[in-house]
CSV table of C-alpha atoms and ligand atoms in Angstrom, one decimal:
chain,number,residue,atom,x,y,z
A,1,MET,CA,-8.5,-23.1,-37.0
A,2,SER,CA,-8.9,-26.2,-34.8
A,3,ASP,CA,-12.7,-25.8,-35.1
A,4,VAL,CA,-12.5,-26.8,-38.7
A,5,TYR,CA,-10.8,-30.1,-37.8
A,6,GLN,CA,-13.4,-30.7,-35.1
A,7,LEU,CA,-16.1,-30.0,-37.5
A,8,LEU,CA,-14.6,-32.4,-40.0
A,9,ILE,CA,-14.2,-35.1,-37.3
A,10,ARG,CA,-17.9,-34.6,-36.4
A,11,GLU,CA,-18.9,-35.0,-40.0
A,12,LEU,CA,-16.6,-37.8,-41.2
A,13,GLY,CA,-15.5,-39.5,-38.0
A,14,ALA,CA,-12.1,-39.5,-36.4
A,15,ALA,CA,-11.1,-42.6,-38.4
A,16,ARG,CA,-11.1,-40.4,-41.6
A,17,VAL,CA,-9.7,-37.2,-40.2
A,18,LEU,CA,-6.2,-38.3,-39.2
A,19,ARG,CA,-4.2,-36.2,-36.8
A,20,GLY,CA,-0.9,-36.6,-35.0
A,21,GLU,CA,2.5,-37.5,-36.4
A,22,ASP,CA,2.2,-41.2,-36.1
A,23,LYS,CA,-1.0,-41.3,-38.1
A,24,LEU,CA,0.2,-38.7,-40.6
A,25,TYR,CA,3.6,-40.4,-41.4
A,26,SER,CA,2.6,-41.8,-44.8
A,27,TYR,CA,0.8,-38.6,-45.8
A,28,ALA,CA,3.8,-36.5,-45.1
A,29,ARG,CA,5.9,-38.1,-47.9
A,30,ASP,CA,5.9,-39.4,-51.5
A,31,GLU,CA,8.3,-41.2,-53.8
A,32,SER,CA,10.5,-38.1,-54.2
A,33,PRO,CA,13.7,-37.8,-52.1
A,34,LEU,CA,12.4,-34.6,-50.6
A,35,GLY,CA,11.7,-35.9,-47.1
A,36,PHE,CA,8.8,-35.3,-44.8
A,37,PHE,CA,6.3,-32.4,-44.7
A,38,TYR,CA,3.6,-32.9,-42.0
A,39,PRO,CA,0.1,-31.6,-42.6
A,40,GLU,CA,-2.3,-30.6,-39.7
A,41,ALA,CA,-4.6,-33.4,-40.8
A,42,ALA,CA,-5.2,-35.9,-43.6
A,43,VAL,CA,-8.8,-36.3,-44.6
A,44,LEU,CA,-9.8,-39.5,-46.3
A,45,ALA,CA,-12.8,-38.5,-48.5
A,46,GLU,CA,-15.2,-41.2,-49.7
A,47,SER,CA,-17.5,-39.1,-51.9
A,48,ARG,CA,-17.7,-35.9,-54.0
A,49,GLU,CA,-19.9,-34.4,-51.3
A,50,GLU,CA,-17.1,-34.9,-48.8
A,51,VAL,CA,-14.5,-33.3,-51.1
A,52,GLU,CA,-16.9,-30.4,-51.5
A,53,LEU,CA,-17.2,-30.0,-47.7
A,54,VAL,CA,-13.5,-30.0,-47.2
A,55,LEU,CA,-12.8,-27.5,-49.9
A,56,ARG,CA,-15.6,-25.3,-48.7
A,57,LEU,CA,-14.4,-25.2,-45.1
A,58,ALA,CA,-10.8,-24.8,-46.2
A,59,ALA,CA,-11.6,-21.8,-48.3
A,60,GLU,CA,-13.7,-20.3,-45.5
A,61,HIS,CA,-10.9,-20.7,-43.0
A,62,LYS,CA,-8.0,-20.1,-45.4
A,63,ILE,CA,-6.4,-23.5,-44.8
A,64,PRO,CA,-4.1,-24.9,-47.5
A,65,VAL,CA,-5.2,-28.2,-49.1
A,66,THR,CA,-2.9,-30.7,-50.8
A,67,PRO,CA,-4.7,-33.3,-52.9
A,68,ARG,CA,-3.2,-36.8,-52.8
A,69,GLY,CA,-3.7,-40.0,-54.8
A,70,LEU,CA,-1.6,-42.9,-53.6
A,71,GLY,CA,1.6,-40.9,-53.1
A,72,THR,CA,3.7,-42.5,-55.9
A,73,GLY,CA,4.7,-39.1,-57.4
A,74,MET,CA,8.4,-38.5,-57.8
A,75,THR,CA,8.6,-34.7,-57.7
A,76,GLY,CA,6.9,-33.8,-54.5
A,77,GLY,CA,3.5,-32.8,-56.0
A,78,ALA,CA,1.6,-34.4,-53.1
A,79,LEU,CA,3.8,-33.0,-50.3
A,80,PRO,CA,1.9,-30.5,-48.1
A,81,VAL,CA,4.6,-27.9,-48.0
A,82,ALA,CA,2.3,-25.3,-46.4
A,83,GLY,CA,0.8,-27.6,-43.8
A,84,GLY,CA,-3.0,-27.6,-43.6
A,85,ILE,CA,-5.0,-30.5,-45.0
A,86,VAL,CA,-3.9,-33.4,-47.1
A,87,LEU,CA,-7.1,-34.5,-49.0
A,88,SER,CA,-6.8,-38.1,-50.0
A,89,THR,CA,-9.1,-39.7,-52.6
A,90,GLU,CA,-7.6,-43.2,-52.0
A,91,ARG,CA,-11.0,-44.5,-50.7
A,92,MET,CA,-13.0,-43.3,-53.8
A,93,LYS,CA,-12.4,-46.6,-55.6
A,94,LYS,CA,-15.6,-47.3,-57.5
A,95,VAL,CA,-15.5,-48.2,-61.2
A,96,LYS,CA,-18.9,-46.8,-62.1
A,97,GLU,CA,-19.1,-48.0,-65.7
A,98,VAL,CA,-17.2,-49.9,-68.3
A,99,SER,CA,-18.8,-49.6,-71.7
A,100,ALA,CA,-17.5,-51.8,-74.6
A,101,GLU,CA,-20.1,-50.1,-76.8
A,102,ASP,CA,-19.0,-46.6,-76.1
A,103,LEU,CA,-15.4,-47.6,-75.6
A,104,LEU,CA,-15.1,-45.8,-72.3
A,105,ALA,CA,-15.1,-46.2,-68.5
A,106,VAL,CA,-16.3,-43.9,-65.7
A,107,VAL,CA,-14.2,-44.2,-62.5
A,108,GLU,CA,-13.5,-42.6,-59.2
A,109,PRO,CA,-10.0,-41.2,-58.6
A,110,GLY,CA,-8.8,-43.8,-56.1
A,111,VAL,CA,-9.1,-46.8,-58.5
A,112,VAL,CA,-5.6,-48.4,-58.8
A,113,LEU,CA,-4.3,-48.2,-62.4
A,114,GLY,CA,-3.2,-51.9,-62.7
A,115,GLU,CA,-6.5,-53.2,-61.3
A,116,PHE,CA,-8.4,-51.0,-63.8
A,117,GLN,CA,-6.3,-52.2,-66.7
A,118,THR,CA,-7.1,-55.8,-65.8
A,119,LEU,CA,-10.8,-55.0,-65.6
A,120,ALA,CA,-10.7,-53.3,-69.0
A,121,GLU,CA,-9.0,-56.3,-70.5
A,122,GLU,CA,-11.7,-58.6,-69.1
A,123,HIS,CA,-14.1,-56.6,-71.2
A,124,GLY,CA,-11.8,-57.0,-74.3
A,125,LEU,CA,-10.7,-53.4,-73.9
A,126,PHE,CA,-7.4,-51.7,-73.4
A,127,TYR,CA,-6.2,-48.7,-71.3
A,128,PRO,CA,-2.6,-47.9,-72.5
A,129,PRO,CA,-0.9,-45.5,-69.9
A,130,ASP,CA,1.4,-47.7,-67.9
A,131,PRO,CA,3.8,-45.8,-65.5
A,132,ALA,CA,6.1,-48.2,-63.7
A,133,SER,CA,4.1,-47.8,-60.4
A,134,LEU,CA,1.0,-49.2,-62.1
A,135,ALA,CA,0.3,-51.7,-59.3
A,136,MET,CA,0.2,-49.0,-56.7
A,137,CYS,CA,-0.7,-45.7,-58.3
A,138,SER,CA,-4.2,-44.3,-58.6
A,139,LEU,CA,-6.0,-43.0,-61.7
A,140,GLY,CA,-6.6,-39.7,-59.9
A,141,GLY,CA,-2.9,-39.2,-59.4
A,142,ASN,CA,-2.3,-40.2,-63.0
A,143,VAL,CA,-4.7,-37.4,-64.1
A,144,ALA,CA,-3.0,-34.9,-61.8
A,145,GLU,CA,0.4,-35.7,-63.2
A,146,ASN,CA,-0.6,-36.6,-66.7
A,147,ALA,CA,1.3,-39.9,-66.2
A,148,GLY,CA,3.0,-41.7,-69.1
A,149,GLY,CA,5.0,-44.9,-69.2
A,150,PRO,CA,6.5,-47.1,-71.9
A,151,ARG,CA,3.4,-47.5,-74.0
A,152,ALA,CA,3.1,-43.7,-74.4
A,153,PHE,CA,5.4,-44.1,-77.3
A,154,LYS,CA,2.6,-45.5,-79.5
A,155,TYR,CA,-0.4,-44.6,-77.5
A,156,GLY,CA,0.3,-41.2,-75.8
A,157,VAL,CA,0.0,-40.2,-72.2
A,158,THR,CA,-3.0,-40.0,-69.8
A,159,ARG,CA,-4.3,-36.7,-71.3
A,160,GLU,CA,-5.1,-38.5,-74.5
A,161,TYR,CA,-7.5,-40.8,-72.6
A,162,VAL,CA,-9.3,-38.4,-70.3
A,163,ILE,CA,-12.4,-37.2,-72.1
A,164,GLY,CA,-14.4,-36.0,-69.1
A,165,LEU,CA,-13.7,-34.9,-65.5
A,166,GLU,CA,-15.7,-34.0,-62.5
A,167,THR,CA,-13.6,-31.7,-60.3
A,168,VAL,CA,-14.3,-29.8,-57.1
A,169,LEU,CA,-12.8,-26.3,-57.0
A,170,MET,CA,-11.4,-24.5,-54.0
A,171,GLY,CA,-14.5,-23.2,-52.2
A,172,GLY,CA,-16.4,-26.4,-52.8
A,173,GLU,CA,-18.1,-25.9,-56.2
A,174,ALA,CA,-18.2,-29.1,-58.3
A,175,LEU,CA,-17.6,-28.7,-62.0
A,176,ALA,CA,-18.4,-31.3,-64.7
A,177,MET,CA,-16.4,-30.8,-67.9
A,178,GLY,CA,-15.7,-32.7,-71.1
A,179,ARG,CA,-17.8,-35.2,-72.9
A,180,ARG,CA,-18.7,-38.9,-73.4
A,181,THR,CA,-18.4,-38.8,-77.2
A,182,ALA,CA,-15.4,-39.9,-79.2
A,183,LYS,CA,-15.0,-36.4,-80.7
A,184,GLY,CA,-16.2,-33.0,-79.4
A,185,VAL,CA,-14.9,-29.5,-79.6
A,186,THR,CA,-17.6,-27.5,-77.7
A,187,GLY,CA,-16.0,-24.7,-75.7
A,188,TYR,CA,-12.4,-24.6,-74.4
A,189,ASP,CA,-10.6,-27.8,-73.7
A,190,LEU,CA,-10.7,-27.5,-69.9
A,191,VAL,CA,-10.2,-31.2,-69.4
A,192,GLY,CA,-6.9,-30.9,-71.2
A,193,ALA,CA,-5.9,-28.0,-68.9
A,194,PHE,CA,-6.9,-29.8,-65.7
A,195,VAL,CA,-5.0,-33.0,-66.6
A,196,GLY,CA,-1.4,-32.4,-65.5
A,197,SER,CA,-2.2,-29.4,-63.4
A,198,GLU,CA,-0.6,-31.3,-60.5
A,199,GLY,CA,-3.5,-30.8,-58.1
A,200,THR,CA,-3.3,-27.0,-58.3
A,201,PHE,CA,-6.6,-26.3,-60.1
A,202,GLY,CA,-9.1,-28.7,-58.5
A,203,VAL,CA,-9.7,-32.1,-56.9
A,204,THR,CA,-10.8,-34.8,-59.3
A,205,THR,CA,-13.8,-36.8,-58.1
A,206,GLU,CA,-14.8,-38.6,-61.3
A,207,ILE,CA,-12.9,-39.4,-64.5
A,208,THR,CA,-14.3,-40.5,-67.9
A,209,LEU,CA,-11.6,-42.5,-69.8
A,210,LYS,CA,-11.5,-43.4,-73.4
A,211,LEU,CA,-10.6,-47.0,-74.0
A,212,LEU,CA,-9.4,-48.9,-77.0
A,213,PRO,CA,-10.1,-52.4,-78.3
A,214,LYS,CA,-7.5,-54.8,-76.8
A,215,PRO,CA,-4.8,-55.6,-79.4
A,216,THR,CA,-4.9,-59.2,-80.4
A,217,GLY,CA,-1.1,-59.8,-80.4
A,218,VAL,CA,1.9,-58.5,-78.5
A,219,ALA,CA,5.6,-59.3,-79.1
A,220,THR,CA,8.4,-58.2,-76.8
A,221,MET,CA,12.1,-58.3,-77.6
A,222,LEU,CA,15.3,-57.3,-75.9
A,223,ALA,CA,18.4,-56.3,-77.9
A,224,VAL,CA,21.8,-56.4,-76.2
A,225,PHE,CA,24.5,-53.8,-77.0
A,226,SER,CA,28.0,-53.2,-75.7
A,227,SER,CA,27.3,-49.5,-75.0
A,228,ILE,CA,24.4,-47.1,-74.3
A,229,ALA,CA,25.6,-45.1,-77.3
A,230,GLN,CA,24.9,-48.0,-79.7
A,231,ALA,CA,21.5,-48.6,-78.0
A,232,GLY,CA,20.7,-45.0,-78.6
A,233,GLU,CA,21.6,-45.3,-82.3
A,234,ALA,CA,19.4,-48.4,-82.5
A,235,VAL,CA,16.4,-46.4,-81.2
A,236,THR,CA,17.0,-43.7,-83.8
A,237,ALA,CA,17.4,-46.4,-86.5
A,238,ILE,CA,14.1,-48.0,-85.6
A,239,LEU,CA,12.4,-44.6,-85.7
A,240,LYS,CA,13.9,-43.8,-89.1
A,241,LYS,CA,12.6,-47.1,-90.5
A,242,GLY,CA,9.1,-45.9,-89.7
A,243,GLN,CA,8.5,-48.6,-87.2
A,244,ARG,CA,5.9,-47.8,-84.5
A,245,PRO,CA,6.5,-50.3,-81.6
A,246,ARG,CA,4.3,-49.6,-78.6
A,247,ALA,CA,7.3,-49.3,-76.4
A,248,LEU,CA,10.9,-48.5,-77.1
A,249,GLU,CA,12.9,-48.5,-73.9
A,250,LEU,CA,16.6,-48.3,-73.0
A,251,MET,CA,18.6,-49.4,-69.9
A,252,ASP,CA,22.3,-48.7,-69.5
A,253,ARG,CA,24.8,-51.0,-67.8
A,254,LEU,CA,24.5,-49.5,-64.4
A,255,ALA,CA,20.7,-49.7,-64.4
A,256,ILE,CA,20.9,-53.3,-65.5
A,257,ASP,CA,23.4,-54.2,-62.8
A,258,HIS,CA,21.2,-52.7,-60.2
A,259,VAL,CA,18.0,-54.6,-61.1
A,260,ARG,CA,19.8,-57.9,-61.6
A,261,PRO,CA,19.5,-59.2,-58.0
A,262,LYS,CA,15.7,-58.8,-58.0
A,263,SER,CA,14.9,-59.1,-61.7
A,264,GLN,CA,12.8,-62.2,-62.6
A,265,TYR,CA,14.3,-61.9,-66.1
A,266,VAL,CA,17.9,-62.9,-66.3
A,267,PHE,CA,19.6,-60.0,-68.1
A,268,PRO,CA,22.6,-61.1,-70.2
A,269,ARG,CA,25.8,-60.9,-68.1
A,270,ASP,CA,27.8,-58.9,-70.6
A,271,ALA,CA,25.1,-56.4,-71.5
A,272,GLY,CA,26.5,-52.8,-71.7
A,273,ALA,CA,23.0,-51.6,-72.5
A,274,VAL,CA,19.7,-53.1,-73.6
A,275,ALA,CA,16.8,-51.9,-75.7
A,276,ILE,CA,13.4,-53.3,-75.0
A,277,VAL,CA,11.1,-53.2,-78.0
A,278,GLU,CA,7.4,-54.1,-77.8
A,279,LEU,CA,5.1,-54.3,-80.7
A,280,ASP,CA,1.4,-55.0,-80.8
A,281,GLY,CA,-1.4,-55.4,-83.4
A,282,ASP,CA,-2.6,-58.3,-85.5
A,283,VAL,CA,-0.7,-61.5,-84.7
A,284,GLU,CA,0.1,-62.1,-88.4
A,285,GLY,CA,1.9,-58.8,-88.9
A,286,LEU,CA,4.0,-59.0,-85.7
A,287,GLU,CA,6.7,-61.2,-86.9
A,288,ALA,CA,7.7,-58.9,-89.8
A,289,GLY,CA,7.8,-56.0,-87.4
A,290,VAL,CA,10.0,-57.8,-84.9
A,291,GLN,CA,12.4,-58.7,-87.7
A,292,ARG,CA,12.6,-55.1,-88.9
A,293,CYS,CA,13.4,-53.9,-85.4
A,294,ALA,CA,15.9,-56.7,-84.9
A,295,ASP,CA,17.6,-55.7,-88.2
A,296,ALA,CA,17.8,-52.1,-87.1
A,297,CYS,CA,19.4,-53.2,-83.8
A,298,ALA,CA,21.9,-55.4,-85.5
A,299,ALA,CA,22.8,-52.6,-87.9
A,300,ALA,CA,23.5,-50.3,-84.9
A,301,GLY,CA,25.9,-52.9,-83.4
A,302,GLY,CA,23.5,-55.1,-81.4
A,303,LEU,CA,25.1,-58.2,-80.1
A,304,GLU,CA,22.1,-60.4,-79.6
A,305,VAL,CA,18.3,-60.2,-79.8
A,306,PHE,CA,16.0,-62.2,-77.5
A,307,VAL,CA,12.2,-62.4,-78.2
A,308,ALA,CA,10.0,-63.3,-75.3
A,309,LYS,CA,8.6,-66.8,-75.8
A,310,ASP,CA,5.4,-66.4,-74.0
A,311,GLU,CA,3.3,-64.1,-71.8
A,312,ALA,CA,5.1,-65.2,-68.6
A,313,GLU,CA,8.5,-64.2,-70.1
A,314,ARG,CA,7.1,-60.9,-71.3
A,315,ARG,CA,5.9,-60.2,-67.7
A,316,ARG,CA,9.3,-61.1,-66.3
A,317,LEU,CA,11.1,-58.8,-68.6
A,318,TRP,CA,8.8,-55.9,-67.8
A,319,GLN,CA,9.2,-56.6,-64.1
A,320,GLY,CA,12.9,-56.2,-64.5
A,321,ARG,CA,12.4,-52.9,-66.2
A,322,ARG,CA,9.9,-51.6,-63.7
A,323,ILE,CA,12.1,-52.1,-60.7
A,324,CYS,CA,14.8,-49.8,-62.0
A,325,SER,CA,13.8,-46.9,-59.8
A,326,PRO,CA,13.3,-48.8,-56.5
A,327,SER,CA,16.5,-50.8,-57.1
A,328,LEU,CA,18.6,-47.7,-57.6
A,329,ARG,CA,17.1,-46.0,-54.6
A,330,GLU,CA,17.6,-49.0,-52.3
A,331,ALA,CA,21.3,-49.3,-53.2
A,332,HIS,CA,22.3,-45.8,-52.6
A,333,ARG,CA,22.1,-43.2,-49.9
A,334,TYR,CA,20.5,-40.7,-52.2
A,335,LYS,CA,19.6,-40.5,-55.9
A,336,VAL,CA,18.9,-37.6,-58.1
A,337,ALA,CA,16.1,-39.0,-60.3
A,338,GLU,CA,15.5,-36.9,-63.3
A,339,ASP,CA,13.0,-37.2,-66.1
A,340,ILE,CA,14.1,-35.1,-69.0
A,341,ALA,CA,12.9,-35.4,-72.6
A,342,VAL,CA,14.6,-34.3,-75.8
A,343,PRO,CA,13.4,-34.3,-79.4
A,344,ARG,CA,13.7,-37.9,-80.6
A,345,GLY,CA,16.6,-37.2,-83.0
A,346,SER,CA,18.7,-35.8,-80.1
A,347,ILE,CA,18.8,-39.0,-78.1
A,348,PRO,CA,22.4,-40.1,-79.1
A,349,GLU,CA,23.6,-36.5,-78.4
A,350,ILE,CA,21.9,-36.2,-75.0
A,351,LEU,CA,23.4,-39.6,-74.0
A,352,ARG,CA,26.9,-38.3,-74.9
A,353,ARG,CA,26.3,-35.1,-72.9
A,354,ILE,CA,25.0,-37.1,-69.9
A,355,GLU,CA,28.1,-39.2,-69.9
A,356,ARG,CA,30.4,-36.2,-70.0
A,357,LEU,CA,28.4,-34.4,-67.2
A,358,ALA,CA,28.5,-37.5,-64.9
A,359,ALA,CA,32.3,-37.6,-65.3
A,360,ARG,CA,32.5,-33.8,-64.6
A,361,VAL,CA,30.5,-33.9,-61.4
A,362,GLU,CA,32.1,-37.2,-60.4
A,363,LEU,CA,28.8,-39.0,-59.7
A,364,PRO,CA,27.9,-42.4,-61.2
A,365,CYS,CA,24.9,-42.1,-63.4
A,366,ALA,CA,22.3,-44.8,-64.3
A,367,THR,CA,20.2,-43.9,-67.3
A,368,TYR,CA,17.1,-45.7,-68.5
A,369,GLY,CA,13.7,-44.9,-69.8
A,370,HIS,CA,11.4,-44.3,-72.6
A,371,ALA,CA,13.9,-43.6,-75.3
A,372,GLY,CA,11.4,-43.8,-78.1
A,373,ASP,CA,9.8,-40.6,-76.7
A,374,GLY,CA,13.2,-39.1,-76.0
A,375,ASN,CA,12.2,-39.3,-72.3
A,376,LEU,CA,15.1,-40.5,-70.2
A,377,HIS,CA,15.3,-41.2,-66.5
A,378,VAL,CA,18.7,-39.9,-65.5
A,379,ASN,CA,19.8,-41.0,-62.0
A,380,PHE,CA,22.9,-39.5,-60.4
A,381,LEU,CA,23.8,-41.9,-57.5
A,382,VAL,CA,25.2,-40.5,-54.3
A,383,ASP,CA,26.8,-42.5,-51.5
A,384,ASP,CA,28.5,-39.7,-49.5
A,385,ASP,CA,26.5,-37.5,-47.2
A,386,PRO,CA,24.1,-35.7,-49.5
A,387,LYS,CA,23.7,-32.9,-46.9
A,388,SER,CA,27.5,-32.0,-46.8
A,389,ALA,CA,28.2,-28.8,-48.6
A,390,PRO,CA,30.7,-30.3,-51.3
A,391,VAL,CA,28.3,-33.1,-52.1
A,392,ARG,CA,25.4,-30.8,-52.3
A,393,ARG,CA,27.3,-28.7,-54.8
A,394,ARG,CA,28.0,-31.7,-57.0
A,395,ILE,CA,24.4,-32.7,-56.9
A,396,GLU,CA,23.3,-29.2,-57.8
A,397,ALA,CA,25.9,-29.1,-60.6
A,398,ALA,CA,24.6,-32.4,-61.9
A,399,ARG,CA,20.9,-31.3,-61.9
A,400,GLU,CA,21.5,-27.9,-63.3
A,401,GLY,CA,23.9,-29.2,-65.9
A,402,LEU,CA,21.5,-31.8,-67.0
A,403,PHE,CA,18.7,-29.3,-67.4
A,404,ARG,CA,20.9,-26.9,-69.3
A,405,GLU,CA,22.0,-29.6,-71.7
A,406,THR,CA,18.4,-30.7,-72.2
A,407,VAL,CA,17.1,-27.2,-72.9
A,408,ALA,CA,20.0,-26.5,-75.2
A,409,LEU,CA,18.8,-29.5,-77.3
A,410,ARG,CA,15.3,-28.0,-77.2
A,411,GLY,CA,14.1,-30.5,-74.7
A,412,THR,CA,12.0,-30.2,-71.6
A,413,LEU,CA,12.6,-30.6,-67.8
A,414,SER,CA,10.0,-33.3,-67.4
A,415,GLY,CA,8.6,-35.9,-69.7
A,416,GLU,CA,6.2,-37.4,-67.3
A,417,HIS,CA,6.9,-36.9,-63.6
A,418,GLY,CA,5.8,-33.3,-63.4
A,419,ILE,CA,7.5,-30.3,-61.8
A,420,GLY,CA,6.0,-30.5,-58.4
A,421,LEU,CA,8.4,-29.1,-55.8
A,422,SER,CA,11.6,-30.6,-57.0
A,423,LYS,CA,12.0,-28.8,-60.3
A,424,MET,CA,10.3,-25.6,-59.6
A,425,LYS,CA,13.4,-23.5,-59.4
A,426,TYR,CA,14.5,-24.6,-62.9
A,427,MET,CA,11.3,-23.6,-64.7
A,428,THR,CA,12.9,-20.4,-65.9
A,429,LEU,CA,15.6,-22.3,-67.8
A,430,GLU,CA,12.8,-23.6,-70.1
A,431,GLN,CA,10.0,-21.1,-70.0
A,432,SER,CA,9.9,-17.4,-70.4
A,433,ALA,CA,8.9,-15.0,-67.6
A,434,SER,CA,5.8,-14.1,-69.7
A,435,LEU,CA,4.7,-17.7,-70.1
A,436,ILE,CA,5.1,-18.4,-66.4
A,437,SER,CA,3.2,-15.3,-65.6
A,438,TRP,CA,0.2,-16.3,-67.8
A,439,GLN,CA,0.2,-19.7,-66.2
A,440,LYS,CA,0.1,-18.1,-62.8
A,441,LYS,CA,-2.9,-16.0,-63.9
A,442,LEU,CA,-4.7,-19.2,-64.9
A,443,LYS,CA,-4.0,-20.7,-61.5
A,444,ARG,CA,-5.5,-17.6,-59.8
A,445,LEU,CA,-8.7,-18.0,-61.9
A,446,TRP,CA,-9.4,-21.3,-60.3
A,447,ASP,CA,-7.8,-20.7,-56.9
A,448,PRO,CA,-7.5,-16.9,-56.3
A,449,GLU,CA,-6.2,-17.3,-52.7
A,450,ASN,CA,-3.6,-19.9,-53.7
A,451,LEU,CA,-4.8,-22.4,-51.2
A,452,LEU,CA,-4.9,-25.5,-53.4
A,453,ASN,CA,-1.5,-27.3,-53.4
A,454,PRO,CA,0.4,-24.0,-52.9
A,455,GLY,CA,4.2,-23.9,-53.4
A,456,LYS,CA,4.3,-26.1,-56.5
A,457,ILE,CA,5.3,-25.8,-60.2
A,458,PHE,CA,6.2,-22.1,-60.3
A,459,PRO,CA,9.1,-20.5,-58.6
B,501,MLT,C1,9.9,-45.5,-64.8
B,501,MLT,O1,9.8,-45.3,-66.0
B,501,MLT,O2,10.5,-46.4,-64.3
B,501,MLT,C2,9.2,-44.5,-63.9
B,501,MLT,O3,8.8,-43.4,-64.6
B,501,MLT,C3,9.9,-44.2,-62.6
B,501,MLT,C4,11.3,-43.7,-62.8
B,501,MLT,O4,11.6,-42.5,-63.0
B,501,MLT,O5,12.2,-44.4,-62.6
B,502,ZN,ZN1,9.1,-43.5,-66.7
């Protein structure tokens, strides 16, 4: 087995085949609370040919390979649970093309999402997916996880924008799939299947992304409520009015209190919950839309509505929202960070059930997220030793209880973070044995020996 690593070092140089715990530290973890899993080596590929080489050698020598973007995943998808090789595409950072004429871009997987969005906007274009980690996550990782974010409410998630993929399969065969055209239904939609496959089907080496014209106007408002229940009612009311903001977010009191110290936006002191509503489109139409959303908030019991005065204030507001997850993590010994989604009409009901569950398991719970999509980040906060048996039982009761309530409302375990390692054992709550078995067959088609990101998604 060590021959393979020597061969890789000979081909790529020791600086790109990392070995030893000190060098592997940052490749053994991700943004999940699951801890460290050390691989034998981390390989930093710089081209498709190098990815082919790694996957060919790994298949020949039966070494597991875990693909990795920039490690911002929250469910352990990039953790090398079976050891072997972590194959990082972080150095494949070329933007090969941005075409305003064809409304698309062709990129390598290591391009950082936020940098790509800025570049697209310089061309008068717009790439909507905007997970909170946008300044430090890669497009390859976004494709693997089918990343979402606040703007998914109007614009949909990553899958809607990936029209072509070049992927290397286990064994080293490169496969180009998809198209460059706006429409196209030739053959099966393999691009759709590979996006969101959490690195279990292949390793992405090139992505063709659909782009939109950049909207000319954006308005962002924040409505203050005394309770999360009222904010949930406001979300439902905005939806019922037929409004289509580009983002419709909620934060409860505990989430707001946690971000306050580092938030550039000063959240109102007495806020029991806030809804953040962002609209885009022609500048002329925006004011009427803002007014309609403000009316819906007021009717649901909103106390106040603030509209961002300028771009700088908008940015400050979003910064406050985006630091929810790190602020909660820094303040507590452990956090159970969930990512459930329910049908939109069930938002008020799931919020009630979460409150009851938190009281039952005696864990404080901060809830925020993409309420317009019914996608809530539910965070149970733990300050006692999470490894002690009684605390572990409460954490387990919180997670299982949340998933059971979610599924009872015909929701799903994950709106956008994926299943990875952390939610694997709950898959059977949502999906039938037969559906799981068909998905496993699909996995075997691309990776018969289960060497590519093994131990993920399915129990
Ligand atoms: C977010 O919306 O902030 C991200 O998905 C991260 C999180 O779960 O908190
Ligand atoms: Zn999110």
